[in-house]
Amino acid sequence: QVQLVESGGGLVQPGGSLRLSCAASGFIFSRYTMNWYRQAPGKERELVAGITSSGTTNYAASVKGRFTISRDNAKNTVYLQMNSLKSEDTAAYYCNAASIYDRNAYWGQGTQVTVSS
């Protein structure tokens, strides 16, 4: 009954901001690395940002300085703050949970982000 449920996507103008949320349940959230991936039509799914159980973060070069990943273990939620959005950020964004101690990786259903004027 593992669930990852994304929210916060929508239509935004270039230069605008959105905050995505991913609410997790059914596993010990605090022990997992949490990631945000995105996939645009015709392109490969790519890792946007990740945050480990200890709080170490990493970002794709294309979003570094504009996006911030964070987690609230008390709420079993991971966030992606997206600022200075560009049309190139348009994609379906997916929440992912992974651990070297779990053979499975878990995925949310995705939330659409469209950046357009």
GROMACS .gro file of N, CA and C in nm:
model
  351
    1GLN      N    1   0.080  -0.120   0.000
    1GLN     CA    2   0.000   0.000   0.000
    1GLN      C    3   0.085   0.127   0.000
    2VAL      N    4   0.207   0.116  -0.054
    2VAL     CA    5   0.291   0.234  -0.070
    2VAL      C    6   0.222   0.331  -0.164
    3GLN      N    7   0.219   0.456  -0.125
    3GLN     CA    8   0.160   0.560  -0.206
    3GLN      C    9   0.245   0.685  -0.206
    4LEU      N   10   0.261   0.744  -0.323
    4LEU     CA   11   0.323   0.875  -0.338
    4LEU      C   12   0.225   0.959  -0.420
    5VAL      N   13   0.180   1.068  -0.363
    5VAL     CA   14   0.078   1.149  -0.428
    5VAL      C   15   0.130   1.291  -0.445
    6GLU      N   16   0.152   1.329  -0.571
    6GLU     CA   17   0.201   1.462  -0.603
    6GLU      C   18   0.087   1.561  -0.614
    7SER      N   19   0.118   1.686  -0.585
    7SER     CA   20   0.022   1.793  -0.604
    7SER      C   21   0.099   1.923  -0.627
    8GLY      N   22   0.030   2.025  -0.674
    8GLY     CA   23   0.088   2.157  -0.688
    8GLY      C   24   0.121   2.198  -0.830
    9GLY      N   25   0.106   2.108  -0.925
    9GLY     CA   26   0.134   2.143  -1.062
    9GLY      C   27   0.027   2.235  -1.119
   10GLY      N   28   0.055   2.288  -1.237
   10GLY     CA   29  -0.040   2.376  -1.302
   10GLY      C   30   0.024   2.456  -1.412
   11LEU      N   31  -0.048   2.557  -1.457
   11LEU     CA   32  -0.002   2.646  -1.562
   11LEU      C   33   0.055   2.772  -1.499
   12VAL      N   34   0.175   2.809  -1.541
   12VAL     CA   35   0.240   2.928  -1.487
   12VAL      C   36   0.315   2.999  -1.599
   13GLN      N   37   0.326   3.130  -1.588
   13GLN     CA   38   0.399   3.208  -1.687
   13GLN      C   39   0.550   3.198  -1.666
   14PRO      N   40   0.627   3.217  -1.772
   14PRO     CA   41   0.773   3.220  -1.756
   14PRO      C   42   0.814   3.321  -1.649
   15GLY      N   43   0.909   3.282  -1.565
   15GLY     CA   44   0.952   3.365  -1.455
   15GLY      C   45   0.875   3.343  -1.327
   16GLY      N   46   0.767   3.269  -1.334
   16GLY     CA   47   0.684   3.243  -1.218
   16GLY      C   48   0.736   3.130  -1.132
   17SER      N   49   0.658   3.098  -1.028
   17SER     CA   50   0.698   2.997  -0.931
   17SER      C   51   0.585   2.899  -0.904
   18LEU      N   52   0.622   2.778  -0.868
   18LEU     CA   53   0.530   2.676  -0.821
   18LEU      C   54   0.599   2.597  -0.712
   19ARG      N   55   0.521   2.543  -0.620
   19ARG     CA   56   0.574   2.449  -0.523
   19ARG      C   57   0.501   2.317  -0.536
   20LEU      N   58   0.575   2.214  -0.568
   20LEU     CA   59   0.520   2.080  -0.577
   20LEU      C   60   0.534   2.010  -0.442
   21SER      N   61   0.436   1.928  -0.409
   21SER     CA   62   0.439   1.847  -0.288
   21SER      C   63   0.419   1.701  -0.324
   22CYS      N   64   0.479   1.614  -0.246
   22CYS     CA   65   0.461   1.471  -0.261
   22CYS      C   66   0.437   1.413  -0.123
   23ALA      N   67   0.316   1.364  -0.101
   23ALA     CA   68   0.278   1.304   0.027
   23ALA      C   69   0.297   1.154   0.019
   24ALA      N   70   0.374   1.099   0.112
   24ALA     CA   71   0.410   0.958   0.110
   24ALA      C   72   0.343   0.881   0.223
   25SER      N   73   0.313   0.755   0.197
   25SER     CA   74   0.259   0.667   0.299
   25SER      C   75   0.292   0.523   0.266
   26GLY      N   76   0.287   0.436   0.366
   26GLY     CA   77   0.307   0.294   0.345
   26GLY      C   78   0.450   0.245   0.356
   27PHE      N   79   0.542   0.332   0.393
   27PHE     CA   80   0.681   0.294   0.414
   27PHE      C   81   0.745   0.391   0.512
   28ILE      N   82   0.865   0.357   0.559
   28ILE     CA   83   0.932   0.442   0.657
   28ILE      C   84   1.002   0.554   0.581
   29PHE      N   85   0.929   0.662   0.564
   29PHE     CA   86   0.969   0.773   0.480
   29PHE      C   87   1.109   0.825   0.513
   30SER      N   88   1.139   0.841   0.640
   30SER     CA   89   1.263   0.905   0.682
   30SER      C   90   1.388   0.827   0.641
   31ARG      N   91   1.374   0.700   0.607
   31ARG     CA   92   1.488   0.617   0.569
   31ARG      C   93   1.517   0.616   0.420
   32TYR      N   94   1.434   0.681   0.341
   32TYR     CA   95   1.446   0.677   0.196
   32TYR      C   96   1.500   0.806   0.138
   33THR      N   97   1.579   0.791   0.032
   33THR     CA   98   1.612   0.904  -0.052
   33THR      C   99   1.489   0.939  -0.136
   34MET      N  100   1.457   1.066  -0.139
   34MET     CA  101   1.342   1.113  -0.216
   34MET      C  102   1.392   1.195  -0.334
   35ASN      N  103   1.329   1.173  -0.448
   35ASN     CA  104   1.372   1.237  -0.571
   35ASN      C  105   1.253   1.295  -0.646
   36TRP      N  106   1.281   1.397  -0.725
   36TRP     CA  107   1.188   1.446  -0.826
   36TRP      C  108   1.247   1.420  -0.963
   37TYR      N  109   1.169   1.356  -1.048
   37TYR     CA  110   1.202   1.336  -1.188
   37TYR      C  111   1.102   1.414  -1.273
   38ARG      N  112   1.138   1.438  -1.397
   38ARG     CA  113   1.043   1.496  -1.491
   38ARG      C  114   1.060   1.433  -1.628
   39GLN      N  115   0.953   1.438  -1.705
   39GLN     CA  116   0.954   1.384  -1.840
   39GLN      C  117   0.870   1.472  -1.930
   40ALA      N  118   0.934   1.525  -2.032
   40ALA     CA  119   0.866   1.603  -2.134
   40ALA      C  120   0.838   1.512  -2.254
   41PRO      N  121   0.737   1.546  -2.335
   41PRO     CA  122   0.705   1.463  -2.452
   41PRO      C  123   0.826   1.442  -2.542
   42GLY      N  124   0.851   1.318  -2.580
   42GLY     CA  125   0.961   1.286  -2.669
   42GLY      C  126   1.098   1.284  -2.604
   43LYS      N  127   1.104   1.304  -2.473
   43LYS     CA  128   1.232   1.306  -2.404
   43LYS      C  129   1.238   1.198  -2.297
   44GLU      N  130   1.360   1.164  -2.258
   44GLU     CA  131   1.382   1.068  -2.151
   44GLU      C  132   1.344   1.128  -2.016
   45ARG      N  133   1.300   1.042  -1.926
   45ARG     CA  134   1.278   1.086  -1.789
   45ARG      C  135   1.413   1.123  -1.727
   46GLU      N  136   1.419   1.238  -1.662
   46GLU     CA  137   1.544   1.285  -1.605
   46GLU      C  138   1.529   1.319  -1.458
   47LEU      N  139   1.636   1.297  -1.384
   47LEU     CA  140   1.640   1.333  -1.242
   47LEU      C  141   1.656   1.483  -1.231
   48VAL      N  142   1.565   1.546  -1.159
   48VAL     CA  143   1.569   1.690  -1.138
   48VAL      C  144   1.639   1.725  -1.008
   49ALA      N  145   1.603   1.656  -0.900
   49ALA     CA  146   1.658   1.684  -0.768
   49ALA      C  147   1.639   1.564  -0.679
   50GLY      N  148   1.727   1.550  -0.582
   50GLY     CA  149   1.717   1.443  -0.484
   50GLY      C  150   1.760   1.491  -0.347
   51ILE      N  151   1.708   1.424  -0.246
   51ILE     CA  152   1.746   1.455  -0.107
   51ILE      C  153   1.754   1.325  -0.030
   52THR      N  154   1.868   1.302   0.036
   52THR     CA  155   1.889   1.179   0.110
   52THR      C  156   1.823   1.186   0.246
   53SER      N  157   1.828   1.074   0.317
   53SER     CA  158   1.770   1.068   0.451
   53SER      C  159   1.841   1.163   0.547
   54SER      N  160   1.967   1.196   0.519
   54SER     CA  161   2.041   1.287   0.605
   54SER      C  162   2.032   1.432   0.561
   55GLY      N  163   1.963   1.457   0.451
   55GLY     CA  164   1.942   1.594   0.407
   55GLY      C  165   2.034   1.643   0.297
   56THR      N  166   2.123   1.558   0.247
   56THR     CA  167   2.210   1.597   0.137
   56THR      C  168   2.129   1.609   0.008
   57THR      N  169   2.149   1.718  -0.064
   57THR     CA  170   2.072   1.743  -0.186
   57THR      C  171   2.160   1.739  -0.309
   58ASN      N  172   2.097   1.710  -0.422
   58ASN     CA  173   2.164   1.721  -0.550
   58ASN      C  174   2.063   1.767  -0.654
   59TYR      N  175   2.113   1.836  -0.757
   59TYR     CA  176   2.026   1.896  -0.857
   59TYR      C  177   2.083   1.876  -0.996
   60ALA      N  178   1.994   1.865  -1.092
   60ALA     CA  179   2.037   1.871  -1.231
   60ALA      C  180   2.093   2.010  -1.259
   61ALA      N  181   2.194   2.016  -1.345
   61ALA     CA  182   2.256   2.144  -1.376
   61ALA      C  183   2.156   2.245  -1.430
   62SER      N  184   2.056   2.198  -1.502
   62SER     CA  185   1.958   2.286  -1.565
   62SER      C  186   1.867   2.357  -1.466
   63VAL      N  187   1.858   2.307  -1.342
   63VAL     CA  188   1.770   2.368  -1.243
   63VAL      C  189   1.844   2.424  -1.123
   64LYS      N  190   1.973   2.399  -1.114
   64LYS     CA  191   2.050   2.445  -0.999
   64LYS      C  192   2.041   2.597  -0.985
   65GLY      N  193   2.012   2.642  -0.865
   65GLY     CA  194   1.996   2.784  -0.839
   65GLY      C  195   1.854   2.833  -0.854
   66ARG      N  196   1.768   2.754  -0.917
   66ARG     CA  197   1.629   2.793  -0.937
   66ARG      C  198   1.532   2.706  -0.856
   67PHE      N  199   1.566   2.578  -0.840
   67PHE     CA  200   1.479   2.485  -0.770
   67PHE      C  201   1.541   2.447  -0.635
   68THR      N  202   1.457   2.418  -0.537
   68THR     CA  203   1.502   2.373  -0.407
   68THR      C  204   1.419   2.254  -0.363
   69ILE      N  205   1.485   2.144  -0.331
   69ILE     CA  206   1.417   2.027  -0.278
   69ILE      C  207   1.431   2.028  -0.126
   70SER      N  208   1.325   1.989  -0.057
   70SER     CA  209   1.328   1.980   0.088
   70SER      C  210   1.235   1.868   0.133
   71ARG      N  211   1.250   1.828   0.257
   71ARG     CA  212   1.162   1.724   0.310
   71ARG      C  213   1.122   1.756   0.452
   72ASP      N  214   1.004   1.711   0.489
   72ASP     CA  215   0.952   1.724   0.623
   72ASP      C  216   0.916   1.583   0.668
   73ASN      N  217   1.005   1.522   0.744
   73ASN     CA  218   0.984   1.383   0.784
   73ASN      C  219   0.863   1.366   0.876
   74ALA      N  220   0.832   1.469   0.954
   74ALA     CA  221   0.716   1.463   1.042
   74ALA      C  222   0.586   1.456   0.963
   75LYS      N  223   0.587   1.511   0.841
   75LYS     CA  224   0.469   1.510   0.755
   75LYS      C  225   0.478   1.407   0.644
   76ASN      N  226   0.586   1.331   0.638
   76ASN     CA  227   0.609   1.235   0.530
   76ASN      C  228   0.590   1.301   0.393
   77THR      N  229   0.648   1.418   0.377
   77THR     CA  230   0.628   1.495   0.256
   77THR      C  231   0.760   1.550   0.204
   78VAL      N  232   0.777   1.545   0.073
   78VAL     CA  233   0.890   1.608   0.007
   78VAL      C  234   0.837   1.717  -0.085
   79TYR      N  235   0.912   1.826  -0.096
   79TYR     CA  236   0.870   1.942  -0.173
   79TYR      C  237   0.972   1.975  -0.281
   80LEU      N  238   0.924   2.041  -0.384
   80LEU     CA  239   1.012   2.099  -0.484
   80LEU      C  240   0.965   2.242  -0.509
   81GLN      N  241   1.042   2.337  -0.460
   81GLN     CA  242   1.015   2.478  -0.485
   81GLN      C  243   1.078   2.515  -0.617
   82MET      N  244   0.998   2.563  -0.710
   82MET     CA  245   1.043   2.592  -0.846
   82MET      C  246   1.027   2.742  -0.871
   83ASN      N  247   1.138   2.811  -0.888
   83ASN     CA  248   1.137   2.954  -0.914
   83ASN      C  249   1.195   2.983  -1.051
   84SER      N  250   1.171   3.104  -1.099
   84SER     CA  251   1.224   3.149  -1.228
   84SER      C  252   1.199   3.046  -1.336
   85LEU      N  253   1.076   3.001  -1.345
   85LEU     CA  254   1.042   2.892  -1.437
   85LEU      C  255   1.058   2.934  -1.583
   86LYS      N  256   1.102   2.839  -1.662
   86LYS     CA  257   1.124   2.856  -1.805
   86LYS      C  258   1.035   2.760  -1.882
   87SER      N  259   1.013   2.790  -2.008
   87SER     CA  260   0.933   2.700  -2.091
   87SER      C  261   0.995   2.560  -2.097
   88GLU      N  262   1.126   2.552  -2.087
   88GLU     CA  263   1.196   2.425  -2.090
   88GLU      C  264   1.166   2.338  -1.968
   89ASP      N  265   1.107   2.397  -1.863
   89ASP     CA  266   1.070   2.320  -1.745
   89ASP      C  267   0.937   2.248  -1.761
   90THR      N  268   0.867   2.274  -1.869
   90THR     CA  269   0.739   2.209  -1.893
   90THR      C  270   0.757   2.058  -1.902
   91ALA      N  271   0.686   1.985  -1.818
   91ALA     CA  272   0.699   1.839  -1.812
   91ALA      C  273   0.601   1.785  -1.710
   92ALA      N  274   0.584   1.653  -1.712
   92ALA     CA  275   0.520   1.585  -1.601
   92ALA      C  276   0.625   1.557  -1.496
   93TYR      N  277   0.597   1.594  -1.373
   93TYR     CA  278   0.691   1.578  -1.263
   93TYR      C  279   0.647   1.462  -1.175
   94TYR      N  280   0.742   1.375  -1.143
   94TYR     CA  281   0.714   1.253  -1.068
   94TYR      C  282   0.797   1.246  -0.941
   95CYS      N  283   0.734   1.208  -0.834
   95CYS     CA  284   0.800   1.182  -0.707
   95CYS      C  285   0.847   1.037  -0.703
   96ASN      N  286   0.964   1.016  -0.647
   96ASN     CA  287   1.025   0.883  -0.642
   96ASN      C  288   1.089   0.860  -0.506
   97ALA      N  289   1.075   0.740  -0.454
   97ALA     CA  290   1.139   0.700  -0.329
   97ALA      C  291   1.226   0.578  -0.354
   98ALA      N  292   1.349   0.580  -0.303
   98ALA     CA  293   1.441   0.468  -0.326
   98ALA      C  294   1.529   0.446  -0.205
   99SER      N  295   1.570   0.321  -0.186
   99SER     CA  296   1.660   0.284  -0.078
   99SER      C  297   1.742   0.164  -0.120
  100ILE      N  298   1.869   0.160  -0.082
  100ILE     CA  299   1.952   0.044  -0.112
  100ILE      C  300   1.907  -0.078  -0.034
  101TYR      N  301   1.826  -0.059   0.066
  101TYR     CA  302   1.775  -0.170   0.148
  101TYR      C  303   1.640  -0.222   0.099
  102ASP      N  304   1.587  -0.165  -0.006
  102ASP     CA  305   1.459  -0.205  -0.062
  102ASP      C  306   1.478  -0.230  -0.211
  103ARG      N  307   1.444  -0.349  -0.257
  103ARG     CA  308   1.461  -0.382  -0.398
  103ARG      C  309   1.369  -0.301  -0.489
  104ASN      N  310   1.264  -0.245  -0.433
  104ASN     CA  311   1.168  -0.169  -0.511
  104ASN      C  312   1.194  -0.020  -0.502
  105ALA      N  313   1.161   0.049  -0.609
  105ALA     CA  314   1.151   0.193  -0.608
  105ALA      C  315   1.004   0.229  -0.627
  106TYR      N  316   0.964   0.340  -0.569
  106TYR     CA  317   0.823   0.377  -0.571
  106TYR      C  318   0.804   0.508  -0.645
  107TRP      N  319   0.694   0.517  -0.717
  107TRP     CA  320   0.665   0.631  -0.802
  107TRP      C  321   0.525   0.684  -0.778
  108GLY      N  322   0.512   0.814  -0.786
  108GLY     CA  323   0.381   0.876  -0.784
  108GLY      C  324   0.320   0.878  -0.922
  109GLN      N  325   0.199   0.932  -0.930
  109GLN     CA  326   0.126   0.933  -1.056
  109GLN      C  327   0.167   1.048  -1.148
  110GLY      N  328   0.236   1.145  -1.093
  110GLY     CA  329   0.281   1.259  -1.170
  110GLY      C  330   0.189   1.379  -1.158
  111THR      N  331   0.246   1.496  -1.174
  111THR     CA  332   0.169   1.620  -1.180
  111THR      C  333   0.227   1.706  -1.292
  112GLN      N  334   0.139   1.763  -1.371
  112GLN     CA  335   0.182   1.837  -1.490
  112GLN      C  336   0.218   1.980  -1.455
  113VAL      N  337   0.334   2.023  -1.503
  113VAL     CA  338   0.376   2.162  -1.494
  113VAL      C  339   0.390   2.215  -1.636
  114THR      N  340   0.317   2.321  -1.664
  114THR     CA  341   0.323   2.384  -1.795
  114THR      C  342   0.363   2.530  -1.778
  115VAL      N  343   0.472   2.568  -1.841
  115VAL     CA  344   0.523   2.705  -1.834
  115VAL      C  345   0.503   2.768  -1.971
  116SER      N  346   0.413   2.863  -1.977
  116SER     CA  347   0.377   2.922  -2.106
  116SER      C  348   0.318   3.061  -2.085
  117SER      N  349   0.344   3.148  -2.181
  117SER     CA  350   0.285   3.280  -2.181
  117SER      C  351   0.162   3.287  -2.269
   0.00000   0.00000   0.00000
